[in-house]
Tab-separated table of C-alpha atoms in Angstrom:
chain	number	residue	atom	x	y	z
A	226	MET	CA	61.586	-84.016	127.082
A	227	THR	CA	60.068	-85.315	123.845
A	228	THR	CA	56.584	-84.915	125.359
A	229	LEU	CA	57.365	-81.305	126.331
A	230	ILE	CA	58.556	-80.487	122.792
A	231	ASP	CA	55.382	-82.101	121.341
A	232	ARG	CA	53.191	-80.030	123.635
A	233	LYS	CA	54.952	-76.817	122.650
A	234	ALA	CA	54.738	-77.658	118.938
A	235	THR	CA	51.032	-78.427	119.289
A	236	ALA	CA	50.434	-75.134	121.079
A	237	VAL	CA	52.216	-73.212	118.308
A	238	LEU	CA	50.220	-75.024	115.629
A	239	LEU	CA	46.925	-74.316	117.413
A	240	GLU	CA	47.820	-70.632	117.771
A	241	GLU	CA	48.671	-70.378	114.051
A	242	LYS	CA	45.412	-72.119	113.154
A	243	HIS	CA	43.378	-69.508	115.062
A	244	GLN	CA	45.187	-66.477	113.675
A	245	THR	CA	43.332	-64.811	110.865
A	246	THR	CA	44.312	-61.991	108.600
A	247	PRO	CA	42.244	-58.791	108.578
A	248	GLU	CA	41.076	-59.691	105.078
A	249	PHE	CA	39.818	-63.067	106.255
A	250	GLN	CA	38.084	-61.490	109.249
A	251	HIS	CA	36.398	-59.023	106.915
A	252	ALA	CA	35.232	-61.840	104.654
A	253	ILE	CA	33.744	-63.691	107.643
A	254	SER	CA	32.028	-60.537	108.819
A	255	GLN	CA	30.539	-59.907	105.375
A	256	SER	CA	29.377	-63.495	105.130
A	257	CYS	CA	27.573	-63.162	108.473
A	258	HIS	CA	26.123	-59.837	107.350
A	259	GLN	CA	24.708	-61.283	104.125
A	260	THR	CA	23.398	-64.365	105.909
A	261	LEU	CA	21.527	-62.235	108.432
A	262	ILE	CA	19.943	-60.179	105.651
A	263	HIS	CA	18.815	-63.358	103.900
A	264	LEU	CA	17.411	-64.751	107.159
A	265	GLY	CA	15.563	-61.476	107.647
A	266	ASP	CA	14.178	-61.716	104.120
A	267	LEU	CA	13.000	-65.281	104.680
A	268	SER	CA	11.280	-64.289	107.941
A	269	ARG	CA	9.675	-61.345	106.186
A	270	TYR	CA	8.436	-63.483	103.269
A	271	ARG	CA	6.932	-65.959	105.736
A	272	GLU	CA	5.000	-63.237	107.562
A	273	SER	CA	3.899	-61.660	104.294
A	274	GLU	CA	2.495	-64.983	103.100
A	275	LEU	CA	0.781	-65.788	106.399
A	276	ASN	CA	-1.866	-63.077	106.131
A	277	PHE	CA	-4.652	-64.360	108.369
A	278	LYS	CA	-7.536	-62.003	108.966
A	279	GLY	CA	-7.520	-60.439	112.388
A	280	THR	CA	-4.021	-61.693	113.093
A	281	ASP	CA	-1.214	-59.207	113.468
A	282	ARG	CA	1.900	-60.115	111.581
A	283	ASN	CA	4.954	-60.786	113.729
A	284	TRP	CA	7.847	-58.890	112.169
A	285	GLY	CA	9.994	-59.381	115.282
A	286	PRO	CA	12.297	-62.098	113.876
A	287	ALA	CA	12.816	-60.266	110.577
A	288	ILE	CA	13.546	-56.962	112.322
A	289	GLY	CA	15.864	-58.764	114.727
A	290	TYR	CA	17.901	-60.237	111.863
A	291	TYR	CA	18.149	-56.899	110.074
A	292	ASP	CA	19.194	-55.147	113.300
A	293	LEU	CA	21.928	-57.729	113.816
A	294	ALA	CA	23.120	-57.156	110.252
A	295	ILE	CA	23.333	-53.421	111.006
A	296	ALA	CA	25.305	-54.116	114.189
A	297	ILE	CA	27.835	-56.208	112.238
A	298	ASP	CA	28.264	-53.715	109.403
A	299	PRO	CA	26.809	-50.234	110.099
A	300	SER	CA	28.273	-48.936	106.837
A	301	SER	CA	25.815	-50.958	104.723
A	302	GLY	CA	22.481	-49.368	103.832
A	303	THR	CA	20.849	-52.627	102.666
A	304	PRO	CA	19.330	-53.716	106.012
A	305	TYR	CA	17.683	-50.276	106.333
A	306	ASN	CA	16.213	-50.764	102.882
A	307	GLN	CA	14.679	-54.056	104.007
A	308	LEU	CA	13.338	-52.502	107.214
A	309	ALA	CA	11.651	-49.869	105.064
A	310	ILE	CA	9.738	-52.616	103.229
A	311	ILE	CA	8.278	-53.807	106.538
A	312	SER	CA	7.272	-50.282	107.526
A	313	LYS	CA	5.600	-49.738	104.159
A	314	THR	CA	3.687	-52.989	104.535
A	315	GLU	CA	2.402	-51.722	107.883
A	316	GLY	CA	1.453	-48.393	106.330
A	317	ASP	CA	3.887	-46.477	108.559
A	318	HIS	CA	5.224	-43.977	106.036
A	319	ALA	CA	7.083	-41.905	108.639
A	320	ARG	CA	9.115	-44.925	109.721
A	321	ALA	CA	9.562	-46.104	106.126
A	322	LEU	CA	10.924	-42.687	105.208
A	323	TYR	CA	13.382	-42.847	108.100
A	324	HIS	CA	14.704	-46.242	106.998
A	325	LEU	CA	14.988	-45.128	103.371
A	326	TYR	CA	16.920	-42.034	104.408
A	327	ARG	CA	19.205	-44.203	106.552
A	328	ALA	CA	19.769	-46.532	103.599
A	329	GLN	CA	20.709	-43.600	101.400
A	330	SER	CA	22.904	-41.966	104.066
A	331	ALA	CA	24.987	-45.059	104.769
A	332	LEU	CA	28.605	-45.231	103.649
A	333	GLU	CA	27.558	-47.984	101.220
A	334	PRO	CA	24.007	-47.228	100.125
A	335	PRO	CA	22.182	-49.818	98.002
A	336	PRO	CA	22.071	-48.857	94.293
A	337	THR	CA	18.283	-48.437	94.455
A	338	ALA	CA	18.336	-46.070	97.470
A	339	PHE	CA	17.448	-42.853	95.652
A	340	ALA	CA	14.909	-44.505	93.348
A	341	ASN	CA	13.196	-46.119	96.343
A	342	LEU	CA	12.965	-42.738	98.035
A	343	GLN	CA	11.367	-41.217	94.944
A	344	LEU	CA	8.879	-44.098	94.803
A	345	GLU	CA	7.980	-43.646	98.469
A	346	PHE	CA	7.386	-39.924	97.989
A	347	ARG	CA	5.067	-40.697	95.117
A	348	LYS	CA	3.100	-43.116	97.351
A	349	ILE	CA	2.972	-40.475	100.096
A	350	ARG	CA	1.589	-37.839	97.730
A	351	GLU	CA	-1.048	-40.270	96.472
A	352	GLY	CA	-1.954	-41.304	100.030
A	353	TRP	CA	-2.233	-37.675	101.126
A	354	GLU	CA	-4.579	-36.894	98.240
A	355	ARG	CA	-6.724	-39.928	99.113
A	356	GLY	CA	-6.639	-38.979	102.802
A	357	ASN	CA	-5.312	-42.325	104.077
A	358	LEU	CA	-1.709	-41.788	105.124
A	359	THR	CA	-1.962	-42.962	108.752
A	360	ALA	CA	-0.594	-46.362	109.764
A	361	ALA	CA	-2.792	-49.314	108.905
A	362	THR	CA	-2.770	-50.491	112.509
A	363	ASP	CA	-3.811	-47.934	115.094
A	364	LYS	CA	-1.278	-48.307	117.889
A	365	GLY	CA	-3.104	-46.881	120.858
A	366	GLY	CA	-4.800	-44.018	119.030
A	367	ARG	CA	-2.534	-41.281	120.382
A	368	GLU	CA	-3.559	-38.211	118.473
A	369	PRO	CA	-0.294	-36.245	118.094
A	370	LEU	CA	1.472	-39.403	116.898
A	371	LEU	CA	-1.242	-40.298	114.386
A	372	LYS	CA	-1.300	-36.789	112.964
A	373	LEU	CA	2.486	-36.662	112.747
A	374	GLN	CA	2.556	-40.050	111.001
A	375	SER	CA	0.684	-38.499	108.075
A	376	TRP	CA	1.713	-34.840	108.197
A	377	PHE	CA	5.450	-35.401	108.631
A	378	PRO	CA	5.989	-37.623	105.558
A	379	SER	CA	3.748	-35.346	103.529
A	380	LEU	CA	5.814	-32.314	104.556
A	381	HIS	CA	8.953	-34.125	103.460
A	382	ALA	CA	7.355	-35.012	100.136
A	383	ARG	CA	6.576	-31.317	99.589
A	384	CYS	CA	10.089	-30.240	100.483
A	385	PHE	CA	11.556	-32.935	98.228
A	386	ASP	CA	9.579	-31.603	95.258
A	387	GLY	CA	10.978	-28.111	95.772
A	388	VAL	CA	7.824	-26.629	94.246
A	389	ASP	CA	5.838	-23.725	95.684
A	390	PHE	CA	2.868	-25.056	97.621
A	391	ALA	CA	0.258	-22.625	98.983
A	392	GLU	CA	-0.434	-24.590	102.185
A	393	TYR	CA	3.236	-25.282	102.913
A	394	ASP	CA	3.630	-22.830	105.801
A	395	GLY	CA	0.495	-24.175	107.456
A	396	LEU	CA	1.605	-27.793	107.107
A	397	GLU	CA	5.047	-27.019	108.521
A	398	ARG	CA	3.481	-25.131	111.454
A	399	ASN	CA	1.078	-28.009	112.138
A	400	VAL	CA	3.899	-30.562	112.200
A	401	LEU	CA	5.951	-28.497	114.645
A	402	ASP	CA	2.960	-27.743	116.884
A	403	GLN	CA	1.999	-31.427	117.032
A	404	LEU	CA	5.598	-32.314	117.790
A	405	ALA	CA	5.790	-29.839	120.671
A	406	SER	CA	2.412	-30.948	121.974
A	407	GLY	CA	3.355	-34.617	121.817
A	408	LEU	CA	6.713	-34.054	123.513
A	409	LYS	CA	5.222	-32.037	126.380
A	410	ALA	CA	2.506	-34.610	126.941
A	411	ARG	CA	4.996	-37.474	126.486
A	412	SER	CA	2.544	-39.113	124.093
A	413	LEU	CA	4.976	-39.779	121.240
A	414	GLU	CA	6.371	-43.295	121.083
A	415	THR	CA	9.966	-43.794	122.160
A	416	GLY	CA	12.350	-43.110	119.349
A	417	PHE	CA	9.938	-41.058	117.246
A	418	LEU	CA	11.701	-37.753	117.913
A	419	ASN	CA	15.142	-39.183	117.077
A	420	ARG	CA	13.851	-40.756	113.866
A	421	MET	CA	12.237	-37.470	112.896
A	422	ILE	CA	15.427	-35.499	113.533
A	423	LEU	CA	17.642	-37.966	111.676
A	424	SER	CA	15.188	-37.966	108.750
A	425	ASN	CA	15.370	-34.154	108.633
A	426	ILE	CA	19.161	-34.169	108.762
A	427	ALA	CA	19.469	-36.907	106.118
A	428	ALA	CA	17.053	-35.025	103.858
A	429	ASP	CA	19.072	-31.814	104.245
A	430	PHE	CA	22.306	-33.520	103.176
A	431	ALA	CA	20.648	-35.499	100.368
A	432	ALA	CA	19.008	-32.338	99.006
A	433	GLY	CA	22.381	-30.604	99.111
A	434	ASP	CA	23.872	-33.442	97.079
A	435	ARG	CA	21.027	-33.269	94.556
A	436	TRP	CA	21.540	-29.552	94.152
A	437	GLN	CA	25.178	-30.271	93.402
A	438	GLY	CA	24.092	-32.812	90.808
A	439	LYS	CA	25.079	-35.994	92.635
A	440	PHE	CA	21.670	-37.578	92.031
A	441	THR	CA	19.788	-37.316	88.762
A	442	GLN	CA	16.029	-37.177	88.940
A	443	CYS	CA	14.525	-40.090	87.106
A	444	SER	CA	11.030	-40.416	85.779
A	445	LEU	CA	9.270	-43.412	87.293
B	174	MET	CA	10.825	-51.519	96.285
B	175	LEU	CA	12.405	-51.632	92.887
B	176	PRO	CA	14.270	-54.861	92.145
B	177	LEU	CA	17.900	-54.175	91.368
B	178	ARG	CA	17.593	-55.172	87.681
B	179	GLN	CA	14.649	-52.839	87.081
B	180	ALA	CA	16.260	-49.835	88.784
B	181	SER	CA	19.492	-50.197	86.859
B	182	ALA	CA	17.617	-50.383	83.584
B	183	GLN	CA	15.891	-47.046	84.179
B	184	THR	CA	16.877	-44.251	81.881
B	185	CYS	CA	17.020	-40.822	83.497
B	186	VAL	CA	15.381	-38.758	80.783
B	187	GLU	CA	14.907	-35.479	82.642
B	188	ALA	CA	17.659	-32.989	83.205
B	189	PRO	CA	17.851	-31.977	86.877
B	190	ASP	CA	15.842	-28.818	87.649
B	191	ILE	CA	18.460	-26.761	89.463
B	192	ALA	CA	16.030	-24.152	90.786
B	193	GLN	CA	13.750	-26.838	92.215
B	194	ASN	CA	16.682	-28.685	93.761
B	195	GLU	CA	17.919	-25.458	95.320
B	196	ARG	CA	14.499	-24.719	96.753
B	197	ALA	CA	14.210	-28.279	98.094
B	198	PHE	CA	17.553	-27.844	99.842
B	199	LYS	CA	16.489	-24.544	101.420
B	200	LEU	CA	13.178	-26.007	102.557
B	201	PHE	CA	14.931	-28.874	104.316
B	202	GLN	CA	17.427	-26.471	105.906
B	203	ARG	CA	14.500	-24.371	107.100
B	204	LEU	CA	12.720	-27.466	108.470
B	205	ASN	CA	15.827	-28.400	110.430
B	206	ILE	CA	16.230	-24.887	111.826
B	207	ARG	CA	12.596	-24.753	112.903
B	208	THR	CA	12.598	-28.237	114.437
B	209	PHE	CA	15.808	-27.430	116.320
B	210	SER	CA	14.174	-24.203	117.544
B	211	THR	CA	11.122	-26.127	118.734
B	212	ILE	CA	13.277	-28.515	120.761
B	213	LEU	CA	15.353	-25.658	122.193
B	214	GLU	CA	12.186	-23.838	123.295
B	215	LEU	CA	11.019	-26.930	125.140
B	216	VAL	CA	14.404	-27.511	126.795
B	217	ARG	CA	14.639	-23.856	127.799
B	218	ALA	CA	11.127	-23.813	129.250
B	219	GLU	CA	11.679	-27.012	131.230
B	220	TYR	CA	15.109	-25.915	132.443
B	221	LYS	CA	13.893	-22.477	133.475
B	222	ASP	CA	10.864	-23.827	135.328
B	223	ARG	CA	12.741	-26.445	137.280
B	224	TYR	CA	16.308	-25.371	137.721
B	225	GLN	CA	16.750	-21.628	137.436
B	226	ASP	CA	15.975	-21.042	141.083
B	227	ASN	CA	16.867	-24.560	142.207
B	228	ALA	CA	20.360	-25.131	140.899
B	229	ASP	CA	20.900	-27.888	143.453
B	230	LYS	CA	18.192	-29.944	141.718
B	231	VAL	CA	19.882	-29.836	138.342
B	232	HIS	CA	21.187	-33.361	138.861
B	233	THR	CA	17.641	-34.748	138.676
B	234	ILE	CA	16.620	-34.478	135.050
B	235	ASN	CA	12.866	-34.574	134.445
B	236	PRO	CA	11.266	-37.036	131.992
B	237	VAL	CA	10.466	-34.435	129.315
B	238	THR	CA	14.043	-33.167	129.219
B	239	ARG	CA	15.389	-36.740	129.180
B	240	ARG	CA	13.515	-37.382	125.967
B	241	LEU	CA	14.740	-34.161	124.385
B	242	LEU	CA	18.454	-34.313	125.165
B	243	PRO	CA	19.559	-37.044	122.728
B	244	GLY	CA	17.788	-35.215	119.894
B	245	LEU	CA	19.296	-31.922	121.036
B	246	ARG	CA	22.693	-33.553	120.773
B	247	PHE	CA	22.003	-34.738	117.193
B	248	TYR	CA	21.053	-31.230	116.225
B	249	SER	CA	24.083	-29.785	117.955
B	250	PHE	CA	26.260	-32.070	115.792
B	251	TRP	CA	24.282	-30.965	112.740
B	252	LEU	CA	24.887	-27.328	113.591
B	253	ILE	CA	28.637	-27.888	113.803
B	254	SER	CA	28.653	-29.195	110.242
B	255	ARG	CA	26.089	-26.760	108.819
B	256	ALA	CA	26.669	-23.466	110.637
B	257	ALA	CA	28.802	-21.944	107.884
B	258	LEU	CA	26.159	-22.884	105.316
B	259	LEU	CA	23.411	-21.314	107.430
B	260	SER	CA	25.362	-18.062	107.340
B	261	ALA	CA	24.976	-18.096	103.564
B	262	HIS	CA	21.186	-17.803	104.024
B	263	LEU	CA	21.433	-14.544	105.956
B	264	GLY	CA	20.473	-12.593	102.835
B	265	ASP	CA	17.518	-14.864	101.983
B	266	SER	CA	14.094	-13.487	102.936
B	267	MET	CA	12.683	-17.033	103.118
B	268	MET	CA	15.139	-17.908	105.884
B	269	ILE	CA	15.770	-14.687	107.826
B	270	PRO	CA	12.826	-14.806	110.283
B	271	PHE	CA	13.564	-18.427	111.186
B	272	LEU	CA	17.308	-17.904	111.524
B	273	LYS	CA	16.683	-14.976	113.857
B	274	GLU	CA	14.270	-17.033	115.950
B	275	PHE	CA	16.685	-19.948	116.029
B	276	TRP	CA	19.807	-18.070	117.092
B	277	THR	CA	17.838	-16.165	119.720
B	278	VAL	CA	16.515	-19.286	121.422
B	279	TYR	CA	19.872	-21.059	120.959
B	280	LEU	CA	21.758	-18.333	122.815
B	281	GLN	CA	19.081	-18.013	125.512
B	282	THR	CA	19.151	-21.762	126.177
B	283	LEU	CA	22.934	-21.810	126.230
B	284	THR	CA	23.093	-18.920	128.680
B	285	LEU	CA	20.574	-20.537	130.987
B	286	ILE	CA	22.374	-23.886	131.050
B	287	MET	CA	25.810	-22.359	131.561
B	288	SER	CA	24.598	-20.202	134.424
B	289	THR	CA	23.203	-23.102	136.440
B	290	THR	CA	25.490	-26.077	135.854
B	291	ARG	CA	29.116	-26.714	136.805
B	292	PHE	CA	30.357	-28.873	133.985
B	293	GLU	CA	33.987	-28.991	134.980
B	294	GLU	CA	33.092	-31.470	137.715
B	295	LEU	CA	31.481	-33.958	135.342
B	296	PRO	CA	33.274	-37.119	134.172
B	297	ARG	CA	33.850	-37.826	130.492
B	298	PRO	CA	32.259	-41.146	129.479
B	299	GLU	CA	34.729	-43.310	127.651
B	300	TYR	CA	31.944	-45.090	125.843
B	301	LEU	CA	29.388	-44.120	123.227
B	302	LEU	CA	26.108	-42.829	124.613
B	303	GLU	CA	22.971	-44.656	123.460
B	304	GLU	CA	22.114	-42.236	120.710
B	305	ASP	CA	25.696	-42.368	119.379
B	306	ASP	CA	25.146	-46.061	118.715
B	307	GLU	CA	22.142	-45.079	116.635
B	308	ILE	CA	24.171	-42.915	114.259
B	309	ILE	CA	27.160	-45.158	113.603
B	310	GLY	CA	27.403	-45.302	109.830
B	311	PHE	CA	25.148	-42.250	109.394
B	312	THR	CA	27.395	-40.167	107.150
B	313	PRO	CA	25.820	-36.683	107.689
B	314	LEU	CA	26.900	-36.797	111.356
B	315	GLN	CA	30.199	-38.580	110.861
B	316	GLU	CA	31.954	-36.139	108.553
B	317	GLY	CA	35.060	-34.146	109.328
B	318	GLN	CA	35.626	-33.101	112.928
B	319	LEU	CA	32.479	-34.905	114.060
B	320	GLN	CA	34.145	-38.247	113.452
B	321	GLN	CA	36.617	-37.578	116.276
B	322	ARG	CA	33.822	-37.598	118.831
B	323	PHE	CA	33.291	-41.292	118.316
B	324	LEU	CA	36.933	-42.231	118.734
B	325	ASN	CA	39.061	-43.052	121.749
B	326	LEU	CA	41.848	-40.744	122.877
B	327	ASP	CA	44.242	-42.581	120.554
B	328	GLY	CA	42.193	-41.218	117.667
B	329	THR	CA	42.106	-44.501	115.789
B	330	SER	CA	39.746	-46.904	117.515
B	331	ARG	CA	36.061	-46.284	118.105
B	332	LYS	CA	34.810	-45.917	121.656
B	333	PRO	CA	32.991	-49.003	122.952
B	334	LYS	CA	29.207	-49.110	122.997
B	335	CYS	CA	27.494	-48.380	126.299
B	336	HIS	CA	26.080	-51.916	126.389
B	337	GLY	CA	29.457	-53.447	125.620
B	338	HIS	CA	31.060	-56.119	127.746
B	339	GLY	CA	32.781	-54.755	130.818
B	340	ILE	CA	31.525	-51.210	130.375
B	341	LYS	CA	30.665	-49.509	133.635
B	342	ARG	CA	28.151	-46.816	132.869
B	343	HIS	CA	27.663	-43.618	134.804
B	344	HIS	CA	24.347	-42.867	136.462
B	345	PRO	CA	21.695	-41.841	133.890
B	346	ASN	CA	21.474	-38.366	135.444
B	347	ILE	CA	25.226	-37.941	134.993
B	348	GLU	CA	24.943	-39.053	131.353
B	349	MET	CA	22.176	-36.479	130.878
B	350	LEU	CA	24.390	-33.727	132.313
B	351	CYS	CA	27.176	-34.865	129.982
B	352	ARG	CA	24.773	-34.255	127.103
B	353	PHE	CA	24.283	-30.696	128.334
B	354	ARG	CA	28.041	-30.301	128.484
B	355	ASP	CA	28.433	-31.536	124.894
B	356	PHE	CA	25.893	-28.923	123.834
B	357	VAL	CA	27.877	-26.192	125.563
B	358	GLU	CA	31.195	-27.400	124.152
B	359	ASP	CA	29.741	-27.481	120.640
B	360	ALA	CA	28.753	-23.844	121.089
B	361	ILE	CA	32.309	-23.021	122.179
B	362	ASP	CA	33.582	-24.763	119.020
B	363	LEU	CA	31.253	-22.607	116.931
B	364	ALA	CA	32.577	-19.491	118.633
B	365	HIS	CA	36.175	-20.572	117.927
B	366	ASN	CA	35.271	-21.182	114.297
B	367	GLU	CA	33.961	-17.602	114.179
B	368	VAL	CA	30.708	-18.643	112.614
B	369	GLU	CA	28.654	-15.663	111.521
B	370	ILE	CA	25.242	-15.801	113.144
B	371	PHE	CA	22.312	-13.493	112.696
B	372	PRO	CA	23.402	-9.868	113.257
B	373	PHE	CA	21.510	-8.666	116.308
């Protein structure tokens, strides 16, 4: 009898020990989220420092950590911000733009989201004028993808400025023609279309917010 | 990237240029309309070539269409949230030609799909499709009535992810047909909302 009571008391105590309040669960989740971002940063720093000639950097671990952070807390824009840094390092402005838009469009965007977007557009304009906007590493040399990687971010930079640009119609037409061509030939990498669409949608909403005065343009 | 301290120390010295911001907004709206039109043209062409006279083959979705359907679904969500705003551009000469082109191909694609597919026989996945997972936390496609699409029937908890534990997925062809159905149902929602489209 005494043994039975002890067992029941132990079971109750164990159950109480494992119960957590929603607030505590949230704190654990946030702790994991922050830890994953820091692990991603450390992996990224390591790859950035190990810059051997002829050796491709391995961003896999860093990207994996950031993706896990997104899975734990999709409302945070910070992991997207960090993914954008990797894309910029690789010279992939189209992908960097996508991640920056995702950072800004999250429920909790990082404070630097809009400023980072402005900075990226400035880099894109400068790269376009120098004629070197394509990704630093040529991934297979597929023409529609390479052209889109430079034309698409440049088109967004032009739209963002909101200034009349004589070659705008031609640039827009070229982007759409390359997109159609790449889709029909199935030569665009997986995920490119979705990233392009989500970038367009994010830009539309962000521009609407700017028009309503939710973001103030800052001189950089 | 700007370190946090540096960004917060910036002083915004320029007043926002309202005309430029308005033009930027219209340009992005136009880009979305034209990209959506491009995708619709491709879907319509593929659908017409393969299924118009072979309705029994509609359950085998070809690779090109497979790649287009998730994006089509994103844009269909976008249209639900932006349709009323697009109507406001009907008097804008910069937008009129593209709006006309868009609504024309939208209605043609819709008509073609509805005439060849029996959607009432399709199941309703009780999990998020792969592209839904991609837009969790993406506020432009989570606002208002769109949010309900990601919730279970109880309206409070989110549907499980398709790769979640214990989830039994439908055949990929069935999931593709469900994407077509979502496109059709979004159009029905637009009709119920009495959205003003281009006057033909």
